[in-house]
Amino acid sequence: MDEARTSRRGLSPRLWLAGGWLILALAAATFAPLIAPQDPLAQDLMLERLPPFWLDGAESGYWLGTDSLGRDLLSRLIFGGRIAFIVAFAAATSACLIGSALGLIAGYFGGWADRFISRIVDIWMAFPPVLFAILLVAVLGTGLSSVIIAIAVIDWTRFCRVIRAEAMSQARMDYVESARIAGYGRIGIMLREVLPNVLPSVVALLSLEMGIAVIVEAILSFVNLSISTDDPTWGSIIAEGRLSIHQAWWVLVFPLITLILTVLSFSQFGEGLKARFDPVLR
Amino acid sequence: MAEPLFSVRGLKVALPDMTRKPLIGRAPLAEILKGLDFDLPKGSVTGIVGESGSGKSTLGRALVRLIEPSAGSIRVEGRDISHLSEAELRPLRRDLQMIFQDPMSSLNPRHTIFNIIAAPLRQNGFGDRLKERVAEALQRVGLPRNFASRYRHELSGGQRQRVGIARALALSPKFVLADEIVSGLDVSTQAQILTLLEKLAAEMGLTIAFISHDLSVIRRLCRQVIVMREGRIVEASATDALFDNPKEAYTRDLLAAIPLPEIDADWLRLPAKAPA
Amino acid sequence: MSACLEIRSLSALLPNGQRVLRSVSLAVQPGEVRALVGESGAGKTMIGKALLGVLPKSVRIIEGEMLIEGEELSRLDAKARRTLIGARTALIPQDPLTALNRSRRIGPQMTDRLVRILGWSGERADKRIRQLLDEVQFRDPQRVLKCYPHELSGGMRQRVLIAAAFAAEPRLIVADEPTTALDVTVQKQILRLIAELQRDHGTAILFVTHDLGVVAKISQKVSVLYAGKVVEEADTAALFAAPQHPYTRALIAATPRYTDPYASLKPVDETVLAGLTAEIAAADKAWRPAHG
């Protein structure tokens, strides 16, 4: 037993790598005005399509080059990160709260509550998510809050399904009966016995969902349905980069890499956290 | 004779049979207990023995009203608890506690041992002096008080079951249901846990229903035995009478099937019952 | 004649350097049943797994030899080893439900092994299986062959697996707690079947169990295992008549006996456990210098 006590696992490499990237990106986004080398909106046709720093013709101060309007790509990515992170946190948290609460209720209480919630989830899942999002934003009007609402409204089912299944298996554990014997009511048991055991999954899903929210926001920007086109977002940068792929590949490639790294980091970070905070190995 | 703690009459329990559940709609009910009558005298340890499918665990769960009987009555000190609601049961729970078979599943991995043992105390109006009370409960089952800060996975099987006992006894209940509490343990640990329970039962004057598939264990611990098979009582009598002079063929079969740790060349040669 | 199974000084390590098997030696002679008894964590299942080559990746065998009828397993390449093990040994597992594929009928599952590993014709395998099902006292083998595992009771499933184990006429069967999950009355039938088939076919059995009661009834020889070390080895009759090691004595005294409730169920004495710990430590100390 003393072995088990001391064998607290340290942070895994993937947690380090994913967490490191996220912290770096988040810090850059938060302090964007201080960090960004240029004004992300400043156009200068004299500087159009400058290549990244290691290629001939690069200009110092424009590390990742410029786009076809001469705007600094690195600065635009950093400022784009602000929107990506705001959407990621707000949308994922809302989806998480709605979905987890409903999933917990459906899974633990079962019966008609489960049938009702599960039916809604089934219906919800029948809509193609991206089309659903485009439709919602079209109805709500473009803008940051619409994007957040759209993602939350669509993606709560993800949480609901997983948490429902976990809560169901938790509800069969003896410690649930033991809590009844101890005199706890149904809601007390749900919060005290079931919730702590589904939390690791909630956290993992939340992190994964943040990555998904970043993608959805990028997709919406890409089809010009996110926020005003003046503010740089990763999606809008990618959309513009696509147009000049043959003249300036970097305008497409760097935002794509940023996007992929961020989304991957969110999912790996979540998985890593789940493994880290699961005390129950056996 | 004094009034028994439990008085059970005509007890029937029917549960949904999931193996026969149709694709759509509810599972049909299967009668697990088919009319049981017995008493549990105050301060006695009663063994309930049977093979799988005998309904012994269902009976236990009905006694502590984790499930509701479909017919018959369960009286505790004269009061019929068979159809009380969860809210009406709550004040009675204090006196009707349970030790589970699998301490792995009955101890929440996310709670410290302190929180696990404190749960029934908090919930039943003993929220003051929790630290002392938990330490007492641990001491009672022979665990050091610093175990309070540990988690389930930091304990051995025997220690986990001690925690299960500590939790059940924290409220000094009148009745404890012990459901196969040693079947998952090694023999050496099993002996420790049984000796502990034996001692505590005597000290605290507990009434215990001791469910087990193992008659050997029951003989040591119990004053009376109920032998169950397929939802009915086959034989119920005082322990010594049952072991020395079993009346029913099924009880004799059960006894004969126990492999005792001694050489007996004839044991395997005796005609066992022809399999189906 | 060489032993059916011989294990010589087998040691295995966990990644943290802890020894889980401590120079285990044991032999099973042709036609005998040797019980391997120990409590959880004693390493009794590990020995069977080492033999069949299915140890978890984290466990590393660092010394010792395993011989099946005189053939040293580590000298064979993986394929030859599988063939040898497949042809001469069989396993009766603890949990008959997980050992059977729930989505296939019993019949093809049983004949598969005979056809694939031993190269029998389908007809021959079929006939053999029906004969064995008859030997394990199924009244209607034909019907059993058409069943899915969940349509049989626990005892019936275990009988099916016993029939499957004996079908290929192995020289050695490893029985890993084959009756632990069963009710006592069913356990008795199963033990009786194993004993009968063992006698009729002359198969040697390594019978892994935690239950000294079962040991007393089924085996002729016994090895008592504690913390991966064989602490006592004896004829079963001798072991129960005069157990030599304090741990064996304690284990026998702890096993419940309804015939003698107060002489049994004795908790294992602290001094016995302390003695065991010291014995294990001494063995490790003597072993380390030779093995770095």
Tab-separated table of N, CA and C in Angstrom, chain A residues 7-15 199-205 267-281, chain B residues 110:
chain	number	residue	atom	x	y	z
A	7	SER	N	3.244	6.243	-5.448
A	7	SER	CA	3.361	6.150	-6.897
A	7	SER	C	2.504	7.190	-7.631
A	8	ARG	N	2.340	8.356	-7.044
A	8	ARG	CA	1.671	9.442	-7.766
A	8	ARG	C	2.431	9.718	-9.048
A	9	ARG	N	1.730	9.573	-10.162
A	9	ARG	CA	2.451	9.759	-11.397
A	9	ARG	C	2.750	11.233	-11.652
A	10	GLY	N	3.891	11.517	-12.214
A	10	GLY	CA	4.232	12.881	-12.548
A	10	GLY	C	3.492	13.317	-13.802
A	11	LEU	N	3.753	14.536	-14.254
A	11	LEU	CA	3.103	15.016	-15.465
A	11	LEU	C	3.685	14.278	-16.666
A	12	SER	N	2.819	13.827	-17.539
A	12	SER	CA	3.293	13.086	-18.696
A	12	SER	C	3.797	14.076	-19.746
A	13	PRO	N	4.674	13.594	-20.669
A	13	PRO	CA	5.216	14.495	-21.697
A	13	PRO	C	4.116	15.164	-22.510
A	14	ARG	N	3.039	14.393	-22.798
A	14	ARG	CA	2.022	14.997	-23.653
A	14	ARG	C	1.304	16.125	-22.928
A	15	LEU	N	1.184	15.970	-21.598
A	15	LEU	CA	0.567	17.041	-20.823
A	15	LEU	C	1.458	18.275	-20.872
A	199	LEU	N	-16.354	13.629	-13.141
A	199	LEU	CA	-15.622	14.871	-13.412
A	199	LEU	C	-14.415	14.716	-14.335
A	200	PRO	N	-13.589	13.674	-14.152
A	200	PRO	CA	-12.441	13.565	-15.066
A	200	PRO	C	-12.868	13.531	-16.527
A	201	SER	N	-13.965	12.831	-16.804
A	201	SER	CA	-14.449	12.791	-18.179
A	201	SER	C	-14.966	14.153	-18.610
A	202	VAL	N	-15.630	14.845	-17.697
A	202	VAL	CA	-16.127	16.184	-18.018
A	202	VAL	C	-14.953	17.083	-18.404
A	203	VAL	N	-13.897	17.020	-17.621
A	203	VAL	CA	-12.735	17.873	-17.883
A	203	VAL	C	-12.104	17.529	-19.233
A	204	ALA	N	-11.954	16.234	-19.484
A	204	ALA	CA	-11.354	15.816	-20.754
A	204	ALA	C	-12.200	16.285	-21.931
A	205	LEU	N	-13.520	16.106	-21.792
A	205	LEU	CA	-14.424	16.519	-22.865
A	205	LEU	C	-14.404	18.029	-23.048
A	267	SER	N	-7.097	18.616	-27.161
A	267	SER	CA	-7.565	17.249	-26.947
A	267	SER	C	-6.556	16.451	-26.135
A	268	GLN	N	-5.255	16.628	-26.429
A	268	GLN	CA	-4.241	15.888	-25.682
A	268	GLN	C	-4.174	16.346	-24.234
A	269	PHE	N	-4.358	17.645	-24.037
A	269	PHE	CA	-4.332	18.189	-22.688
A	269	PHE	C	-5.461	17.573	-21.862
A	270	GLY	N	-6.631	17.483	-22.482
A	270	GLY	CA	-7.781	16.902	-21.784
A	270	GLY	C	-7.533	15.459	-21.407
A	271	GLU	N	-7.057	14.665	-22.368
A	271	GLU	CA	-6.780	13.258	-22.099
A	271	GLU	C	-5.733	13.109	-21.011
A	272	GLY	N	-4.700	13.960	-21.116
A	272	GLY	CA	-3.620	13.901	-20.132
A	272	GLY	C	-4.132	14.216	-18.730
A	273	LEU	N	-4.986	15.236	-18.637
A	273	LEU	CA	-5.553	15.608	-17.339
A	273	LEU	C	-6.369	14.467	-16.769
A	274	LYS	N	-7.147	13.837	-17.639
A	274	LYS	CA	-8.014	12.758	-17.179
A	274	LYS	C	-7.173	11.636	-16.580
A	275	ALA	N	-6.116	11.280	-17.304
A	275	ALA	CA	-5.256	10.203	-16.821
A	275	ALA	C	-4.564	10.617	-15.524
A	276	ARG	N	-4.193	11.880	-15.464
A	276	ARG	CA	-3.455	12.367	-14.309
A	276	ARG	C	-4.318	12.364	-13.051
A	277	PHE	N	-5.577	12.753	-13.204
A	277	PHE	CA	-6.400	12.925	-12.011
A	277	PHE	C	-7.317	11.750	-11.737
A	278	ASP	N	-7.066	10.651	-12.396
A	278	ASP	CA	-7.836	9.461	-12.096
A	278	ASP	C	-7.091	8.654	-11.040
A	279	PRO	N	-7.574	8.644	-9.820
A	279	PRO	CA	-6.838	7.916	-8.789
A	279	PRO	C	-7.075	6.414	-8.903
A	280	VAL	N	-8.101	6.046	-9.672
A	280	VAL	CA	-8.525	4.658	-9.688
A	280	VAL	C	-7.859	3.921	-10.820
A	281	LEU	N	-6.727	3.344	-10.554
A	281	LEU	CA	-6.118	2.576	-11.624
A	281	LEU	C	-6.586	1.136	-11.573
B	110	ARG	N	-13.306	8.439	-4.952
B	110	ARG	CA	-13.021	9.879	-4.922
B	110	ARG	C	-13.080	10.449	-3.519
